[in-house]
Amino acid sequence: MNTDQPIIQIHDLYYRYEKENVLEDINLSIPSGAFLAVVGPNGSGKSTLLKLILGLLKVQTGEIKVFGEDINRFKERHLIGFVSQKANSFNTGFPATVYEVVASGLTKKVGLFKFLTSGDKQKVFEAIESVGLTKFINRNIGDLSGGQQQRVFIARALVSDPRLLILDEPTVGVDAQHVQSFYEMLEQLNKDLGITLLLVTHDIGTISNKVTHVACLNKHLYFHGNSHEFEHFQEHGVSEFYGYDVNLLTHEHHHHHEGVKR
Amino acid sequence: MIEAIFEYEFLQNSFLTGAIIGIIAPLLGVFIVVRRLSLIADALSHVTLAGIAASLFIEKKFLLFSGLNPLYMGMIFSVFGSVLIEKLRSVYKDYQELAIPIILSGGIGLGVIFISLAEGFNTDLFGYLFGSVSAVSRMDLYVILAISIIVITLIVLLYKELFLLSFDEEHATASGIAVKRIHFIFIVMVALVIAASMRVVGILLVSSLMTLPVAASIRFAKGFKQTILFSVLFGETSVLGGLILSYYLDLAPGGTIVMIAVLILIATIVIKKIYSARPA
Ligand SMILES: Nc1ncnc2c1ncn2[C@@H]1O[C@H](COP(=O)(O)OP(=O)(O)OP(=O)(O)O)[C@@H](O)[C@H]1O
Ligand SMILES: [Mg+2]
């Protein structure tokens, strides 16, 4: 794996569940070390795109490469950490401790019929430490607050040493104060550990000064690299650039104006 | 009673079998309960019943098969039923729980047909429904022992995968785990354990032995391993206590076992209430 190679490359990707395309003509290249935020209204295909990248859905038309390898042949799944949109709607009565949940992030990496070594266990402790939950390590996950639970899922995603971390609206249900510190933690992961981040979010306003790239999705993808538009985007705020308030992101929108389609 | 166990082979057989089932039924039960699949155990036990009825019918109608052990036919039906449930679950992706009543009623229907074809059975059937201390043969004991060794080995070896699959199926899939295969192995194990438990506990009460100890344990256990530990402890207490009581009081063992499990469950709920109502 060389670091100049894009972490994710998508070519001419289309996807449909039923008759109608949910994704159309998606082209995207995410360089190593990027912090990309994907925004878009409800039902615009954000989760679908992530599921395709994660191999949860099969590519129908087009091509996805992760770490230079075609998604269908890609085996080193532990290089990708994932926090799902559903992570905050799990069965809170599930009897598992923070330790057990985070350790489950190593399942594939450790391998079938094998047990965690003391080195693996050390990794679990470190991942829990890195999200500041050491105090709660033996608590049942259902007994934590929503924000703390979210951190457990981040720790689970981090424990396998991913080079790419994919998060689908990770801050839904987390209060404003914790959202801030949550994004600071993401920024640290990106800057200090060089982990490439792909974040689907609705609060673009909060993170616009932390991300390196922004992509706007509504069936089509409009990519804003570290370029003129992105500076413009930072200077003039989100609303003006997109012509609507991105923090709400509820209504239809079309890029007939400045958005550059790649 | 303790002397009697050493004296009579049939009592030894039931006690050893009961002791084994007291471990493996709640062990699998933990995974069933946390995945909210409790009704699958019910569906499979009714399919097992159909298998037993089929076996008794064949035995009665065709002398050639006299002495046919209903355990085997029960197992075959149960495993077949589990495969069918999986097929149905993939057909009804959005209504996966539909598979359970379909298989359950199919099992009862088939069972009743075999029973009526055979124009009624002797009291044997009662034992299969509610358990019996005298029905377990040495051969049954060996078969059940073999099943339990396989099941425990598989659970130990696949523990990580089974845990992740139970907690978060999507994550298991995304991390490249063979989710379908693991789930299949699991459901076949459930089918085998249900068939193995029927002699002692009875078909109608097997699913309670898989779920009640877990329901009690989940009230207070910290973590998954502890949940398993207490479930097995409660299951074992229920089975052994139930067998001793039923022998002395001449009751159906299945009912006695389940009632002890119910008492344990009530006790944990009450104790938890008192404990958490107390000011800290
Ligand atoms: N399993 C499915 N079967 C059929 N259609 C689906 C399925 N999942 C999603 N869709 C449709 O695909 C479109 C995109 O859905 P997707 O979940 O990707 O949107 P999203 O951008 O993540 O929305 P949100 O912001 O609400 O999370 C929607 O119109 C949705 O109705
Ligand atoms: Mg979504």
XYZ file of C-alpha atoms and ligand atoms in Angstrom:
574
model
C 0.000 0.000 0.000
C 1.629 3.276 -0.972
C 0.528 6.524 0.573
C 0.251 8.526 -2.656
C -2.430 6.238 -3.931
C -5.978 7.412 -3.230
C -7.632 5.488 -0.388
C -10.919 5.318 -2.247
C -11.506 5.574 -5.996
C -14.980 5.469 -7.437
C -15.659 5.394 -11.182
C -19.014 5.840 -12.907
C -20.941 4.296 -10.055
C -24.714 3.828 -10.323
C -26.901 2.101 -7.791
C -30.584 1.281 -7.511
C -32.592 -0.721 -4.980
C -35.654 -0.936 -7.150
C -36.397 0.743 -10.483
C -35.067 4.189 -9.827
C -31.397 5.082 -9.473
C -30.442 6.172 -5.969
C -26.905 7.010 -7.032
C -25.968 8.215 -10.489
C -22.659 8.797 -12.196
C -20.616 8.988 -8.998
C -16.932 9.726 -9.452
C -14.784 10.337 -6.439
C -11.203 10.005 -5.376
C -10.261 10.388 -1.733
C -6.561 10.980 -1.113
C -4.770 9.433 1.832
C -5.000 11.609 4.929
C -8.107 13.483 3.817
C -10.952 14.440 6.101
C -13.972 14.361 3.814
C -17.426 15.418 4.884
C -20.363 14.215 2.795
C -23.526 16.247 3.122
C -26.922 15.925 1.494
C -30.623 15.875 2.304
C -32.443 12.839 3.704
C -32.714 10.061 1.172
C -29.969 11.486 -1.038
C -28.018 8.231 -0.999
C -25.343 8.951 1.611
C -25.777 5.738 3.581
C -26.112 3.802 0.337
C -22.768 5.143 -0.865
C -21.107 4.179 2.422
C -22.637 0.703 2.341
C -21.245 0.190 -1.152
C -17.787 1.250 0.001
C -18.056 -1.099 2.972
C -19.146 -4.033 0.841
C -22.534 -4.246 2.597
C -24.167 -3.700 -0.793
C -22.906 -5.183 -4.052
C -21.720 -2.813 -6.770
C -24.098 -3.044 -9.750
C -22.633 -0.624 -12.268
C -19.273 1.093 -12.098
C -16.276 0.441 -9.943
C -15.078 1.037 -6.395
C -11.466 0.585 -5.388
C -10.322 0.737 -1.778
C -6.594 0.864 -1.069
C -6.086 0.304 -4.782
C -7.972 -3.005 -4.750
C -11.345 -3.702 -6.329
C -13.972 -3.808 -3.561
C -15.039 -7.347 -4.511
C -11.524 -8.658 -4.073
C -10.587 -6.548 -1.054
C -9.770 -8.768 1.925
C -8.094 -6.545 4.521
C -11.341 -5.257 5.923
C -9.743 -4.380 9.254
C -8.130 -1.405 7.486
C -11.576 0.161 7.378
C -13.269 1.188 10.604
C -16.995 1.833 10.485
C -19.480 3.565 12.754
C -22.947 3.023 11.383
C -25.916 5.375 11.410
C -27.698 2.655 13.341
C -25.025 2.481 16.040
C -27.165 4.643 18.281
C -30.243 2.491 17.870
C -28.752 -0.813 19.005
C -30.403 -3.095 21.564
C -29.515 -1.235 24.775
C -30.537 -4.230 26.849
C -27.735 -6.271 25.311
C -25.627 -7.651 28.141
C -22.131 -6.706 26.985
C -19.475 -4.622 28.691
C -17.596 -1.785 27.045
C -14.562 -4.079 26.941
C -16.473 -6.849 25.192
C -17.948 -4.530 22.574
C -14.625 -2.913 21.751
C -12.861 -6.289 21.655
C -15.411 -7.474 19.097
C -13.819 -5.002 16.669
C -10.862 -7.406 16.473
C -12.929 -10.440 15.512
C -11.941 -10.582 11.870
C -8.363 -9.484 12.397
C -7.655 -12.147 15.022
C -9.183 -14.752 12.753
C -11.458 -17.762 12.870
C -10.855 -20.313 15.670
C -8.264 -18.054 17.311
C -8.289 -16.265 20.653
C -7.197 -12.748 21.557
C -3.539 -12.585 22.626
C -2.371 -10.357 25.466
C -1.162 -7.951 22.788
C -4.664 -7.817 21.331
C -6.111 -7.176 24.786
C -3.616 -4.344 25.248
C -4.953 -2.838 22.019
C -8.482 -2.999 23.395
C -7.410 -1.167 26.544
C -5.639 1.483 24.465
C -8.634 2.034 22.203
C -10.885 2.487 25.237
C -8.342 4.852 26.785
C -8.194 6.897 23.566
C -11.911 7.684 23.778
C -11.667 8.370 27.499
C -13.843 5.525 28.747
C -11.367 3.569 30.855
C -13.453 4.279 33.940
C -16.428 2.504 32.371
C -14.621 -0.486 30.927
C -16.647 -3.072 32.864
C -19.999 -1.335 32.595
C -22.741 -2.753 30.445
C -22.995 -0.646 27.315
C -26.708 -0.053 27.887
C -25.878 1.729 31.151
C -23.904 4.489 29.407
C -25.147 7.798 28.044
C -25.758 8.196 24.314
C -22.550 10.158 23.852
C -20.523 7.583 25.743
C -22.055 4.779 23.710
C -21.018 6.602 20.576
C -17.453 6.664 21.879
C -17.585 2.941 22.487
C -18.423 2.433 18.824
C -15.575 4.706 17.795
C -13.233 2.669 19.983
C -14.504 -0.518 18.392
C -13.808 0.953 14.955
C -10.324 2.093 16.014
C -9.166 -1.072 17.722
C -8.206 -2.833 14.501
C -5.838 0.021 13.501
C -7.858 1.200 10.509
C -6.330 3.531 7.936
C -9.781 4.682 6.906
C -12.595 5.521 9.275
C -16.135 5.782 7.905
C -18.791 7.430 10.060
C -22.464 7.742 9.177
C -24.052 10.603 11.133
C -22.243 9.669 14.316
C -23.494 12.592 16.371
C -27.232 12.097 16.058
C -28.604 12.142 19.594
C -25.416 13.544 21.100
C -25.726 16.920 22.842
C -24.067 20.041 21.420
C -21.241 20.163 23.942
C -20.255 16.571 23.269
C -20.590 17.035 19.520
C -17.854 19.644 19.725
C -15.451 17.435 21.659
C -16.372 14.502 19.434
C -15.271 16.409 16.332
C -12.110 17.496 18.088
C -11.360 13.854 18.680
C -11.920 13.098 14.975
C -9.584 15.933 14.042
C -6.919 14.444 16.285
C -7.300 11.021 14.720
C -6.914 12.631 11.324
C -3.946 14.868 12.179
C -2.023 12.800 14.721
C -2.586 9.282 13.448
C -3.064 10.178 9.781
C -6.316 8.241 9.579
C -8.358 9.122 6.512
C -11.875 10.104 7.514
C -15.115 9.858 5.578
C -17.890 11.477 7.553
C -21.548 11.772 6.667
C -23.051 14.588 8.652
C -25.774 17.168 8.748
C -23.913 19.662 10.905
C -21.464 20.846 8.294
C -21.424 24.267 9.905
C -19.754 22.873 13.023
C -16.997 21.061 11.206
C -16.344 23.163 8.124
C -13.072 24.391 9.645
C -11.909 20.867 10.487
C -12.440 19.021 7.217
C -10.143 19.097 4.215
C -12.767 18.188 1.612
C -16.486 18.478 1.244
C -18.730 16.507 -1.068
C -22.367 17.219 -1.607
C -24.575 14.312 -2.537
C -28.031 14.242 -3.993
C -28.112 11.220 -6.262
C -25.201 12.953 -8.049
C -22.020 13.831 -6.240
C -20.489 17.276 -6.279
C -16.989 17.210 -4.973
C -15.273 20.232 -3.469
C -11.606 19.617 -3.043
C -9.094 21.844 -1.366
C -9.755 24.290 -4.140
C -11.258 27.614 -5.002
C -14.780 26.506 -4.250
C -13.817 25.116 -0.933
C -12.178 28.365 0.133
C -15.229 30.141 -1.069
C -17.232 27.655 0.897
C -15.272 28.454 4.048
C -15.336 32.197 3.542
C -18.933 32.669 2.708
C -20.430 30.019 4.865
C -22.412 27.083 3.842
C -25.801 28.629 3.265
C -24.736 31.092 0.670
C -22.646 28.631 -1.246
C -25.314 25.991 -1.494
C -28.163 28.407 -1.701
C -29.904 26.909 1.284
C -29.239 26.188 4.928
C -27.208 23.005 5.023
C -27.851 22.587 8.711
C -31.409 21.758 7.861
C -30.827 19.881 4.634
C -34.370 18.745 4.335
C -35.482 20.013 0.985
C -34.461 19.127 -2.531
C -31.518 20.903 -3.998
C -29.770 20.889 -7.333
C -26.356 22.117 -8.307
C -27.150 24.242 -11.246
C -24.675 26.847 -10.132
C -21.039 26.829 -9.106
C -20.687 23.205 -8.036
C -18.123 21.490 -10.219
C -19.092 18.003 -11.234
C -16.203 15.659 -11.495
C -32.577 -40.638 45.879
C -28.817 -40.306 45.770
C -28.479 -44.067 46.384
C -31.177 -44.721 43.843
C -29.146 -42.857 41.228
C -26.272 -45.248 41.746
C -28.540 -48.223 41.903
C -30.777 -47.814 38.843
C -29.252 -47.363 35.452
C -32.271 -45.461 34.097
C -31.924 -42.869 36.864
C -28.225 -42.499 36.160
C -29.031 -41.966 32.517
C -31.637 -39.286 33.163
C -29.483 -37.484 35.684
C -26.396 -37.394 33.523
C -28.439 -36.379 30.501
C -30.192 -33.714 32.568
C -26.865 -32.400 33.825
C -25.583 -32.086 30.257
C -28.753 -30.406 29.003
C -28.698 -28.029 31.956
C -25.442 -26.698 30.497
C -25.991 -26.649 26.741
C -29.619 -25.494 26.585
C -29.041 -22.191 28.463
C -25.638 -21.785 26.770
C -27.275 -21.648 23.350
C -30.227 -19.871 24.939
C -28.103 -16.806 25.693
C -27.403 -16.267 21.997
C -31.043 -16.952 21.137
C -32.411 -14.486 23.677
C -30.065 -11.598 22.903
C -30.817 -11.976 19.216
C -34.529 -11.934 19.997
C -35.033 -15.316 18.404
C -36.690 -16.966 21.408
C -39.603 -18.177 19.314
C -37.312 -20.121 17.004
C -36.761 -22.585 19.835
C -40.524 -23.033 20.079
C -40.920 -23.547 16.359
C -38.131 -26.116 16.249
C -39.451 -28.041 19.217
C -42.780 -28.462 17.466
C -41.013 -29.694 14.353
C -39.125 -32.152 16.551
C -42.471 -33.336 17.851
C -43.556 -34.041 14.290
C -40.386 -36.089 13.854
C -41.089 -38.077 16.979
C -44.674 -38.696 15.939
C -43.458 -39.801 12.511
C -41.012 -42.178 14.110
C -43.616 -43.657 16.461
C -45.990 -44.023 13.529
C -43.432 -45.851 11.399
C -42.555 -48.059 14.326
C -46.170 -48.973 14.880
C -47.102 -49.572 11.242
C -43.984 -51.297 10.028
C -42.759 -53.990 12.346
C -39.466 -53.930 10.503
C -38.664 -50.697 12.305
C -39.604 -51.771 15.793
C -37.125 -50.340 18.269
C -36.466 -47.307 16.080
C -35.201 -44.552 18.372
C -37.464 -41.485 17.984
C -34.483 -39.310 18.982
C -32.952 -39.689 15.529
C -36.066 -38.840 13.592
C -36.668 -35.922 15.948
C -33.187 -34.616 15.195
C -33.545 -35.018 11.455
C -36.854 -33.131 11.475
C -35.485 -30.440 13.760
C -32.396 -29.811 11.630
C -34.524 -29.852 8.500
C -36.889 -27.355 10.148
C -33.984 -25.066 11.004
C -32.829 -25.059 7.390
C -36.365 -24.254 6.305
C -36.585 -21.352 8.761
C -33.423 -19.874 7.286
C -34.797 -20.244 3.764
C -38.051 -18.565 4.764
C -36.197 -15.786 6.546
C -34.387 -14.925 3.346
C -37.633 -15.058 1.356
C -39.408 -12.711 3.795
C -36.508 -10.312 4.321
C -38.645 -7.620 5.877
C -40.860 -9.972 7.883
C -38.269 -12.416 9.146
C -40.329 -13.375 12.183
C -43.005 -14.753 9.848
C -40.805 -17.797 9.328
C -41.407 -18.841 12.914
C -45.217 -19.225 12.974
C -45.086 -20.853 9.541
C -42.689 -23.538 10.750
C -44.412 -23.837 14.121
C -47.844 -24.509 12.687
C -46.357 -26.749 10.020
C -44.719 -28.770 12.782
C -47.912 -29.130 14.804
C -49.955 -29.970 11.703
C -47.575 -32.677 10.593
C -47.314 -34.059 14.127
C -51.075 -34.287 14.520
C -51.425 -36.026 11.158
C -48.907 -38.700 12.135
C -50.604 -39.166 15.488
C -54.012 -39.645 13.895
C -52.584 -41.938 11.206
C -51.250 -44.157 13.942
C -54.674 -44.056 15.584
C -53.243 -42.765 18.843
C -50.150 -43.823 20.706
C -49.553 -45.384 24.063
C -48.419 -43.259 26.980
C -45.007 -42.810 25.292
C -46.156 -39.611 23.721
C -46.929 -38.065 27.085
C -43.290 -38.573 28.057
C -42.097 -36.835 24.922
C -44.380 -33.894 25.549
C -43.598 -33.313 29.202
C -40.393 -35.202 29.895
C -39.750 -38.429 31.702
C -37.154 -39.716 34.159
C -37.401 -43.270 33.001
C -37.231 -42.951 29.242
C -33.521 -42.236 28.781
C -31.455 -45.155 27.523
C -27.683 -45.520 27.734
C -27.567 -45.016 23.980
C -29.511 -41.733 24.270
C -27.020 -40.589 26.880
C -24.078 -41.264 24.557
C -25.715 -39.488 21.624
C -26.536 -36.460 23.767
C -23.024 -36.445 25.238
C -21.544 -36.442 21.728
C -23.827 -33.574 20.681
C -22.920 -31.529 23.717
C -19.191 -31.982 23.125
C -19.607 -30.798 19.539
C -21.783 -27.848 20.584
C -19.493 -26.673 23.379
C -16.405 -26.993 21.180
C -18.041 -25.000 18.393
C -19.219 -22.287 20.791
C -15.742 -21.914 22.259
C -14.099 -21.819 18.822
C -16.675 -19.477 17.285
C -17.302 -17.385 20.393
C -15.914 -14.119 18.925
C -17.906 -14.499 15.749
C -21.115 -15.509 17.498
C -20.823 -12.581 19.870
C -20.300 -10.049 17.089
C -23.058 -11.580 15.003
C -25.431 -11.341 17.966
C -24.497 -7.819 18.919
C -24.233 -6.210 15.514
C -24.910 -8.212 12.389
C -24.192 -5.304 10.058
C -20.778 -4.784 11.591
C -20.044 -8.490 11.339
C -20.884 -8.384 7.629
C -18.871 -5.225 7.018
C -15.808 -6.722 8.676
C -15.937 -9.656 6.286
C -17.164 -12.400 8.602
C -18.995 -15.325 6.981
C -22.220 -14.275 8.690
C -24.536 -16.644 6.830
C -22.380 -19.689 7.451
C -21.893 -18.943 11.149
C -25.591 -18.331 11.601
C -26.355 -21.590 9.853
C -24.018 -23.553 12.114
C -25.671 -21.880 15.083
C -29.227 -22.704 14.086
C -28.327 -26.346 13.400
C -26.787 -26.526 16.885
C -30.037 -25.182 18.327
C -31.989 -27.831 16.436
C -29.758 -30.620 17.758
C -29.894 -29.411 21.349
C -33.676 -29.159 21.233
C -33.965 -32.727 20.001
C -31.464 -33.856 22.624
C -33.388 -32.176 25.442
C -36.779 -33.660 24.626
C -36.368 -36.929 26.582
C -35.840 -35.288 29.929
C -37.570 -31.923 29.638
C -40.213 -32.716 27.051
C -40.795 -31.058 23.730
C -43.287 -28.497 24.958
C -40.955 -27.150 27.628
C -37.555 -27.241 25.943
C -37.694 -23.623 24.842
C -38.324 -22.480 28.417
C -35.130 -24.169 29.554
C -33.311 -22.203 26.855
C -34.857 -18.840 27.704
C -35.907 -18.649 31.384
C -32.427 -19.006 32.920
C -31.188 -16.353 30.502
C -34.065 -14.037 31.344
C -33.079 -14.318 35.019
C -29.364 -13.901 34.405
C -29.734 -10.886 32.124
C -31.377 -8.972 34.996
C -28.133 -8.438 36.825
C -25.147 -9.932 34.984
C -22.316 -7.620 33.977
C -21.279 -8.457 30.469
C -21.841 -11.342 28.120
C -19.588 -13.954 29.703
C -21.194 -13.397 33.086
C -24.614 -13.715 31.483
C -23.598 -17.100 30.094
C -22.151 -18.203 33.430
C -25.268 -17.390 35.452
C -27.598 -18.766 32.790
C -25.833 -22.113 32.908
C -25.844 -22.041 36.698
C -29.593 -21.359 36.833
C -30.295 -23.915 34.102
C -28.326 -26.605 35.909
C -30.022 -25.819 39.235
C -33.447 -26.058 37.600
C -32.742 -29.363 35.877
C -31.147 -31.172 38.815
C -33.586 -29.735 41.353
C -36.491 -30.535 39.049
C -35.396 -34.122 38.473
C -34.980 -34.841 42.193
C -38.326 -33.263 43.079
C -40.185 -34.972 40.283
C -38.759 -38.346 41.268
C -39.830 -37.960 44.885
C -43.195 -36.371 44.230
C -43.888 -38.428 41.122
C -44.374 -35.386 38.889
C -43.565 -34.831 35.234
C -39.911 -33.705 35.274
C -40.359 -31.145 32.485
C -42.955 -29.194 34.429
C -40.987 -29.346 37.661
C -37.792 -28.164 35.945
C -39.545 -25.260 34.302
C -41.312 -24.229 37.507
C -37.988 -24.054 39.331
C -36.636 -21.909 36.489
C -39.686 -19.652 36.838
C -39.095 -19.366 40.609
C -35.469 -18.396 40.018
C -36.591 -15.771 37.524
C -39.131 -14.310 39.958
C -36.519 -14.316 42.720
C -34.035 -12.341 40.597
C -36.705 -9.805 39.677
C -37.768 -9.340 43.301
C -34.203 -9.143 44.605
C -33.287 -6.611 41.933
C -36.354 -4.504 42.851
C -35.499 -4.484 46.548
C -31.843 -3.845 45.792
C -32.425 -0.894 43.451
C -35.199 0.615 45.639
C -32.790 0.848 48.555
C -31.333 4.346 48.839
C -27.639 4.283 47.923
N -33.127 -1.259 1.555
C -33.691 -0.359 0.708
N -34.601 -0.764 -0.191
C -35.167 0.126 -1.052
N -34.880 1.439 -1.070
C -33.972 1.893 -0.183
C -33.335 1.019 0.753
N -32.486 1.748 1.515
C -32.600 3.016 1.076
N -33.483 3.112 0.056
C -33.825 4.355 -0.683
O -32.641 4.851 -1.247
C -32.568 6.246 -1.114
C -31.283 6.637 -0.417
O -31.288 6.147 0.915
P -30.086 6.399 1.912
O -30.365 5.640 3.155
O -28.810 6.116 1.212
O -30.207 7.969 2.192
P -29.397 8.899 3.196
O -28.782 9.960 2.370
O -28.470 8.087 4.028
O -30.571 9.531 4.070
P -30.558 9.976 5.634
O -30.006 11.352 5.687
O -32.020 9.963 5.978
O -29.771 8.976 6.404
C -33.824 6.659 -0.369
O -34.727 7.165 -1.317
C -34.336 5.407 0.246
O -35.739 5.424 0.282
Mg -28.322 7.672 6.027
